[in-house]
Tab-separated table of C-alpha atoms and ligand atoms in Angstrom:
chain	number	residue	atom	x	y	z
A	1	MET	CA	4.284	-15.664	1.857
A	2	THR	CA	5.915	-12.302	3.820
A	3	ALA	CA	9.329	-11.870	0.835
A	4	GLY	CA	9.052	-7.890	0.063
A	5	ARG	CA	6.892	-7.230	2.994
A	6	LEU	CA	6.888	-4.584	5.645
A	7	PRO	CA	5.840	-6.322	8.630
A	8	LEU	CA	3.411	-4.430	10.817
A	9	THR	CA	2.789	-4.962	14.309
A	10	ILE	CA	0.018	-4.257	16.253
A	11	LEU	CA	0.126	-3.639	19.633
A	12	GLY	CA	-3.187	-3.808	21.059
A	13	GLY	CA	-4.829	-3.719	24.996
A	14	PHE	CA	-7.439	-2.057	27.070
A	15	LEU	CA	-7.330	1.078	28.199
A	16	GLY	CA	-4.471	1.424	31.244
A	17	ALA	CA	-3.304	-2.424	29.925
A	18	GLY	CA	0.573	0.061	29.545
A	19	LYS	CA	0.822	-0.230	26.092
A	20	SER	CA	3.427	3.066	26.151
A	21	THR	CA	4.889	1.993	29.189
A	22	TRP	CA	6.028	-1.292	27.245
A	23	LEU	CA	6.711	-0.249	24.592
A	24	ARG	CA	9.090	3.157	25.917
A	25	HIS	CA	10.631	0.290	27.475
A	26	GLN	CA	11.674	-1.402	24.452
A	27	LEU	CA	12.360	1.080	22.425
A	28	HIS	CA	15.005	2.611	25.343
A	29	GLU	CA	16.195	-1.416	24.997
A	30	GLY	CA	16.541	-0.866	20.933
A	31	ILE	CA	13.793	-3.401	20.220
A	32	PHE	CA	11.782	-1.385	17.136
A	33	ALA	CA	14.030	0.848	16.635
A	34	GLN	CA	14.183	0.633	13.369
A	35	HIS	CA	10.162	0.594	13.049
A	36	HIS	CA	7.816	3.566	12.114
A	37	ILE	CA	6.076	3.667	15.213
A	38	LEU	CA	2.177	5.099	14.895
A	39	VAL	CA	0.438	5.781	18.572
A	40	ASN	CA	-3.499	5.870	17.953
A	41	GLU	CA	-5.880	6.973	20.934
A	42	ALA	CA	-9.492	7.855	21.119
A	43	ALA	CA	-8.856	11.014	22.050
A	44	GLU	CA	-8.105	14.561	20.171
A	45	THR	CA	-5.913	15.200	22.553
A	46	PRO	CA	-3.004	12.867	22.630
A	47	VAL	CA	-0.498	12.419	25.483
A	48	ASP	CA	1.279	8.526	24.266
A	49	ASN	CA	3.359	10.260	22.405
A	50	LEU	CA	4.994	12.006	25.586
A	51	LEU	CA	5.266	8.937	27.140
A	52	LEU	CA	7.194	7.376	23.926
A	53	GLY	CA	10.087	10.293	23.482
A	54	ARG	CA	12.096	9.961	21.245
A	55	ALA	CA	11.209	7.380	18.778
A	56	ARG	CA	13.076	7.504	15.509
A	57	ARG	CA	9.724	8.273	13.203
A	58	LEU	CA	6.664	8.647	14.903
A	59	ASP	CA	3.412	9.439	14.446
A	60	VAL	CA	0.553	10.452	15.709
A	61	LEU	CA	-3.385	9.578	15.029
A	62	ALA	CA	-5.766	11.837	17.241
A	63	GLY	CA	-9.021	12.189	17.087
A	64	GLY	CA	-10.319	8.403	16.485
A	65	CYS	CA	-10.333	4.605	17.112
A	66	ALA	CA	-8.094	2.843	13.826
A	67	CYS	CA	-10.589	-0.066	14.124
A	68	CYS	CA	-13.732	2.156	13.740
A	69	VAL	CA	-13.804	5.871	12.715
A	70	GLY	CA	-10.382	6.245	12.320
A	71	LYS	CA	-9.537	3.629	9.809
A	72	GLU	CA	-9.379	6.204	6.311
A	73	ALA	CA	-6.868	7.735	8.527
A	74	LEU	CA	-4.808	4.693	9.173
A	75	LEU	CA	-4.538	2.909	5.852
A	76	ALA	CA	-3.667	6.623	4.212
A	77	LYS	CA	-0.825	6.667	6.126
A	78	LEU	CA	-0.161	3.540	5.637
A	79	ARG	CA	0.237	4.038	2.681
A	80	ASP	CA	2.483	6.369	2.806
A	81	ILE	CA	4.730	4.853	5.050
A	82	CYS	CA	4.884	1.533	2.126
A	83	ASN	CA	5.631	4.944	-0.632
A	84	SER	CA	8.417	6.008	1.396
A	85	ALA	CA	9.699	3.033	2.946
A	86	SER	CA	10.165	1.599	-1.371
A	87	GLY	CA	12.752	2.270	-4.155
A	88	ALA	CA	15.700	4.279	-2.788
A	89	ARG	CA	15.081	3.986	0.450
A	90	ALA	CA	13.777	-0.152	0.879
A	91	GLY	CA	15.391	-1.663	3.571
A	92	GLU	CA	15.939	1.330	5.700
A	93	LEU	CA	12.392	0.400	7.605
A	94	ASP	CA	11.862	-3.180	9.508
A	95	GLY	CA	8.581	-2.478	9.825
A	96	ILE	CA	5.646	-0.492	10.959
A	97	LEU	CA	4.333	-1.125	15.118
A	98	LEU	CA	0.907	-0.020	15.382
A	99	GLU	CA	0.085	1.085	18.935
A	100	THR	CA	-3.578	1.066	18.678
A	101	SER	CA	-6.346	3.029	21.108
A	102	GLY	CA	-7.238	1.006	24.352
A	103	LEU	CA	-10.720	0.802	22.472
A	104	ALA	CA	-9.671	-1.038	19.688
A	105	ASP	CA	-10.408	-4.249	18.294
A	106	PRO	CA	-6.896	-5.636	17.078
A	107	LEU	CA	-8.778	-7.966	14.304
A	108	ALA	CA	-10.740	-4.870	13.118
A	109	ILE	CA	-7.789	-3.483	11.913
A	110	ALA	CA	-6.383	-6.776	10.960
A	111	ASP	CA	-9.000	-6.943	7.931
A	112	ALA	CA	-9.399	-3.479	7.020
A	113	ILE	CA	-5.520	-3.799	6.026
A	114	ALA	CA	-6.598	-7.115	4.328
A	115	ARG	CA	-9.629	-5.872	2.128
A	116	ASP	CA	-7.134	-3.128	1.008
A	117	PRO	CA	-6.034	-4.295	-2.503
A	118	VAL	CA	-2.870	-1.718	-2.079
A	119	LEU	CA	-1.896	-3.015	1.587
A	120	VAL	CA	-2.649	-6.060	1.227
A	121	ARG	CA	0.380	-6.559	-0.663
A	122	ARG	CA	2.407	-4.559	0.732
A	123	LEU	CA	2.376	-5.490	4.407
A	124	SER	CA	2.519	-8.404	6.152
A	125	VAL	CA	0.460	-8.433	9.527
A	126	ALA	CA	2.453	-9.864	12.970
A	127	GLY	CA	0.505	-10.165	15.672
A	128	PRO	CA	-1.100	-9.169	17.635
A	129	ILE	CA	0.426	-8.411	20.514
A	130	VAL	CA	-2.052	-7.575	23.169
A	131	LEU	CA	-1.206	-6.549	27.189
A	132	MET	CA	-3.218	-6.812	29.815
A	133	ASP	CA	-3.056	-5.856	33.158
A	134	ALA	CA	-3.042	-8.779	35.765
A	135	ASN	CA	-4.590	-6.666	37.560
A	136	LEU	CA	-7.278	-6.006	36.535
A	137	GLY	CA	-7.194	-8.906	33.760
A	138	ALA	CA	-9.354	-11.554	35.579
A	139	GLU	CA	-12.043	-8.981	36.397
A	140	GLN	CA	-11.825	-7.354	32.215
A	141	LEU	CA	-12.299	-10.782	31.258
A	142	GLN	CA	-15.189	-11.735	33.382
A	143	THR	CA	-17.030	-8.516	32.406
A	144	GLU	CA	-16.333	-6.376	28.980
A	145	PRO	CA	-16.551	-7.562	26.399
A	146	LEU	CA	-13.890	-5.306	24.389
A	147	ALA	CA	-11.515	-6.888	26.730
A	148	ARG	CA	-12.563	-10.440	26.393
A	149	ALA	CA	-12.544	-10.057	22.763
A	150	GLN	CA	-8.649	-8.373	22.209
A	151	ILE	CA	-7.191	-11.606	24.325
A	152	GLU	CA	-8.653	-13.688	21.591
A	153	THR	CA	-7.279	-11.600	18.741
A	154	ALA	CA	-3.955	-12.269	20.433
A	155	THR	CA	-0.893	-14.609	19.181
A	156	ARG	CA	1.155	-13.233	21.813
A	157	VAL	CA	-0.147	-11.361	25.569
A	158	ILE	CA	1.916	-9.512	27.831
A	159	LEU	CA	0.063	-9.632	31.375
A	160	THR	CA	2.074	-6.092	32.882
A	161	LYS	CA	2.206	-5.067	36.111
A	162	PRO	CA	2.322	-8.781	37.821
A	163	ASP	CA	5.012	-7.458	40.118
A	164	ALA	CA	1.599	-6.527	42.685
A	165	VAL	CA	-0.827	-9.375	42.362
A	166	SER	CA	-0.886	-12.411	44.689
A	167	PRO	CA	0.394	-15.664	42.788
A	168	ASP	CA	-3.075	-17.348	43.356
A	169	ALA	CA	-4.593	-14.651	41.242
A	170	LEU	CA	-2.315	-14.672	38.207
A	171	ALA	CA	-1.889	-18.372	38.331
A	172	ARG	CA	-5.808	-18.775	37.831
A	173	LEU	CA	-5.923	-15.627	35.256
A	174	ILE	CA	-2.571	-17.425	33.413
A	175	ALA	CA	-4.840	-20.519	33.370
A	176	THR	CA	-7.978	-18.639	32.342
A	177	LEU	CA	-5.630	-16.905	28.642
A	178	ARG	CA	-4.605	-20.864	28.328
A	179	GLN	CA	-7.755	-21.776	27.792
A	180	ILE	CA	-9.132	-18.758	26.093
A	181	ILE	CA	-5.915	-19.553	23.614
A	182	PRO	CA	-4.128	-22.201	23.711
A	183	GLY	CA	-1.993	-21.144	21.238
A	184	ALA	CA	-0.396	-17.991	22.299
A	185	GLU	CA	2.749	-17.488	23.384
A	186	LEU	CA	1.915	-15.961	27.392
A	187	SER	CA	4.762	-13.083	28.956
A	188	LEU	CA	4.901	-11.166	32.002
A	189	ALA	CA	6.808	-7.501	31.900
A	190	GLU	CA	6.996	-4.870	34.886
A	191	ARG	CA	7.651	-1.736	33.088
A	192	GLY	CA	8.503	-3.209	30.003
A	193	VAL	CA	10.991	-5.629	32.090
A	194	PRO	CA	10.396	-9.914	31.349
A	195	ARG	CA	9.547	-11.699	34.297
A	196	THR	CA	9.497	-15.019	34.751
A	197	LEU	CA	6.048	-16.347	34.076
A	198	PRO	CA	5.243	-18.600	37.050
A	199	ASP	CA	4.465	-22.961	36.341
A	200	VAL	CA	0.645	-23.115	36.403
A	201	GLY	CA	-0.414	-26.647	36.262
A	202	LEU	CA	-3.959	-27.989	34.910
A	203	GLU	CA	-5.078	-28.693	38.731
A	204	VAL	CA	-5.436	-24.517	38.389
A	205	PRO	CA	-9.418	-24.171	37.303
A	206	PRO	CA	-9.425	-21.390	34.908
A	207	LEU	CA	-12.179	-18.201	35.922
A	208	PRO	CA	-15.514	-18.785	34.891
A	209	LEU	CA	-16.058	-16.938	31.784
A	210	PRO	CA	-19.752	-15.662	31.196
A	211	VAL	CA	-21.112	-15.091	27.994
A	212	LEU	CA	-20.871	-11.295	27.641
A	213	ALA	CA	-23.772	-9.022	26.189
A	214	GLN	CA	-22.613	-5.262	24.644
A	215	GLY	CA	-22.714	-3.249	27.329
A	216	THR	CA	-23.486	0.632	27.135
A	217	PRO	CA	-20.206	2.105	24.867
A	218	ILE	CA	-16.931	3.274	26.297
A	219	LEU	CA	-15.812	7.074	25.138
A	220	ALA	CA	-13.871	9.597	25.602
A	221	HIS	CA	-14.605	13.054	26.592
A	222	ARG	CA	-12.692	15.927	26.274
A	223	LEU	CA	-13.214	18.506	29.735
A	224	ALA	CA	-11.615	21.893	29.905
A	225	ILE	CA	-9.736	22.670	32.816
A	226	GLY	CA	-7.720	25.544	32.498
A	227	ALA	CA	-4.352	25.924	31.626
A	228	GLU	CA	-3.860	27.752	34.741
A	229	GLY	CA	-6.061	25.649	36.859
A	230	ASP	CA	-5.765	25.047	40.188
A	231	TRP	CA	-3.861	21.828	40.037
A	232	THR	CA	-4.632	20.829	43.684
A	233	ALA	CA	-8.454	21.812	43.073
A	234	LEU	CA	-7.961	19.294	40.271
A	235	SER	CA	-6.920	16.551	42.167
A	236	THR	CA	-9.138	16.375	44.794
A	237	TRP	CA	-12.041	16.439	42.464
A	238	LEU	CA	-10.530	13.686	40.015
A	239	SER	CA	-9.821	11.698	43.613
A	240	ALA	CA	-13.943	12.528	44.710
A	241	LEU	CA	-14.791	11.247	40.662
A	242	LEU	CA	-12.600	8.666	40.742
A	243	VAL	CA	-14.086	7.511	44.440
A	244	ALA	CA	-18.037	8.335	43.186
A	245	ARG	CA	-17.682	7.058	39.284
A	246	GLY	CA	-15.263	4.059	39.796
A	247	GLU	CA	-16.957	1.870	38.046
A	248	ASP	CA	-17.368	3.982	34.429
A	249	VAL	CA	-14.754	6.163	34.438
A	250	ILE	CA	-12.260	3.779	33.096
A	251	ARG	CA	-9.332	6.180	32.210
A	252	VAL	CA	-7.911	9.755	32.658
A	253	LYS	CA	-5.110	11.083	30.815
A	254	GLY	CA	-3.995	14.846	30.196
A	255	VAL	CA	-1.494	17.687	30.646
A	256	VAL	CA	-1.837	19.839	33.308
A	257	ARG	CA	0.685	22.599	34.303
A	258	ALA	CA	0.966	22.265	38.417
A	259	PRO	CA	3.624	24.809	40.247
A	260	ALA	CA	6.615	21.846	39.377
A	261	GLY	CA	6.251	22.156	35.999
A	262	ARG	CA	3.811	20.890	33.435
A	263	LEU	CA	2.890	17.402	34.568
A	264	LEU	CA	1.163	14.159	32.698
A	265	LEU	CA	-1.984	12.938	34.775
A	266	GLN	CA	-2.968	9.506	34.638
A	267	SER	CA	-5.219	7.214	35.998
A	268	VAL	CA	-6.400	3.300	35.529
A	269	ARG	CA	-9.897	2.833	37.294
A	270	ARG	CA	-9.672	3.925	40.588
A	271	THR	CA	-6.214	4.211	40.928
A	272	MET	CA	-4.438	8.298	39.832
A	273	GLN	CA	-0.875	7.009	38.972
A	274	PRO	CA	2.115	9.409	39.723
A	275	PRO	CA	1.737	12.190	37.969
A	276	GLU	CA	4.471	12.641	35.772
A	277	ILE	CA	6.818	15.664	35.477
A	278	LEU	CA	7.729	16.700	31.725
A	279	PRO	CA	9.704	19.289	30.554
A	280	ASP	CA	8.572	22.107	29.100
A	281	ASP	CA	10.293	21.690	26.008
A	282	ASP	CA	8.702	19.343	23.627
A	283	GLY	CA	11.584	19.414	21.124
A	284	GLY	CA	12.727	15.726	22.007
A	285	PHE	CA	9.758	14.348	21.747
A	286	SER	CA	8.054	12.640	18.625
A	287	GLY	CA	4.819	13.975	17.165
A	288	PRO	CA	2.973	16.625	18.092
A	289	SER	CA	2.406	18.740	21.975
A	290	PRO	CA	-0.649	18.547	23.785
A	291	GLN	CA	-2.768	20.691	24.297
A	292	GLU	CA	-2.427	21.854	27.975
A	293	GLY	CA	-5.519	21.948	30.338
A	294	VAL	CA	-7.556	19.496	28.421
A	295	ILE	CA	-8.044	15.943	30.180
A	296	VAL	CA	-9.595	13.148	28.461
A	297	LEU	CA	-12.242	11.110	30.432
A	298	ILE	CA	-12.796	7.905	28.796
A	299	GLY	CA	-15.877	6.042	30.738
A	300	ARG	CA	-19.152	4.694	30.368
A	301	ASN	CA	-22.577	6.862	30.982
A	302	LEU	CA	-20.529	10.161	31.297
A	303	GLU	CA	-21.519	13.688	29.861
A	304	ALA	CA	-19.308	16.081	28.868
A	305	ASP	CA	-21.622	19.087	30.200
A	306	LEU	CA	-22.167	17.724	33.736
A	307	LEU	CA	-18.935	17.363	33.948
A	308	ALA	CA	-17.740	20.492	33.357
A	309	ARG	CA	-20.279	22.032	35.842
A	310	SER	CA	-19.647	19.561	38.476
A	311	TRP	CA	-15.466	20.693	37.634
A	312	GLU	CA	-17.158	24.435	37.556
A	313	ARG	CA	-19.072	24.090	40.620
A	314	PHE	CA	-16.236	22.556	42.278
A	315	GLY	CA	-13.182	24.768	41.142
A	316	GLY	CA	-15.025	27.715	42.482
A	317	VAL	CA	-14.111	26.004	45.871
A	318	GLY	CA	-11.277	25.273	45.636
A	319	ALA	CA	-10.195	28.155	44.043
A	320	LYS	CA	-11.780	30.238	46.677
B	1	ZN	ZN1	-12.158	1.036	16.195
């Protein structure tokens, strides 16, 4: 029975799976247009809302993952939305879409809602839709307990960035996902645009899935690089960091000032993505402006002061 309840779609997936890119394309196509979009990031400096641009109703839940430390903030926000979506304004909203942080367990969020005496009567939780990077998915399923847990909760899995993957590797990943979650709907999307799912026969063996122990926790760190930082030095330092510590640095995100303008900077594992130039005026974007000159590094075994000292030394050299 979902009558009278507002659908909540949970969009999950590991760090760098491409959740914002996928969602941006759906919004562009008018899908989820009448949804209230909630963006949760593990870091205090939110940048994903910049990727989402002009969603009509968008709130950023920054400063804590909504499945754990940010849970109360999420529940309070959901109660607010439910209250304002009732009465005279009932029917204006088709639903809520929550883009979770890459560190979130979607099941923990669904659980928290089910335990909330108000929200359990007001929301019907759909999904979760879980995105997985088709290039990194095999490795993540074999080594990242969190990535595997996210997939295990999915009712729908979308493999992102499939164009760069060999047909054999893609088939093997699909066979593995079918083994883990036999009932889930599988699809492919390149930058949000659907691609045809290849036929994968039963002769394709799934990947071996070792039992995974909980590893070192993944944490988000902020690094101040200066509002007028030396862009060349920064990109060189980041590239060097990703080469040296690519196993530990899972994700880098931030907004920095470069000669060309404001740049949105992102990496997934060892790969720096091409920076996106942002307009100087934040008026067109929903949600708060990100702090300039701060980058967020998410990973394991990272120490904020060591990173800061390394950058200082390097920035000093680069600025000479
Ligand atoms: Zn969490």
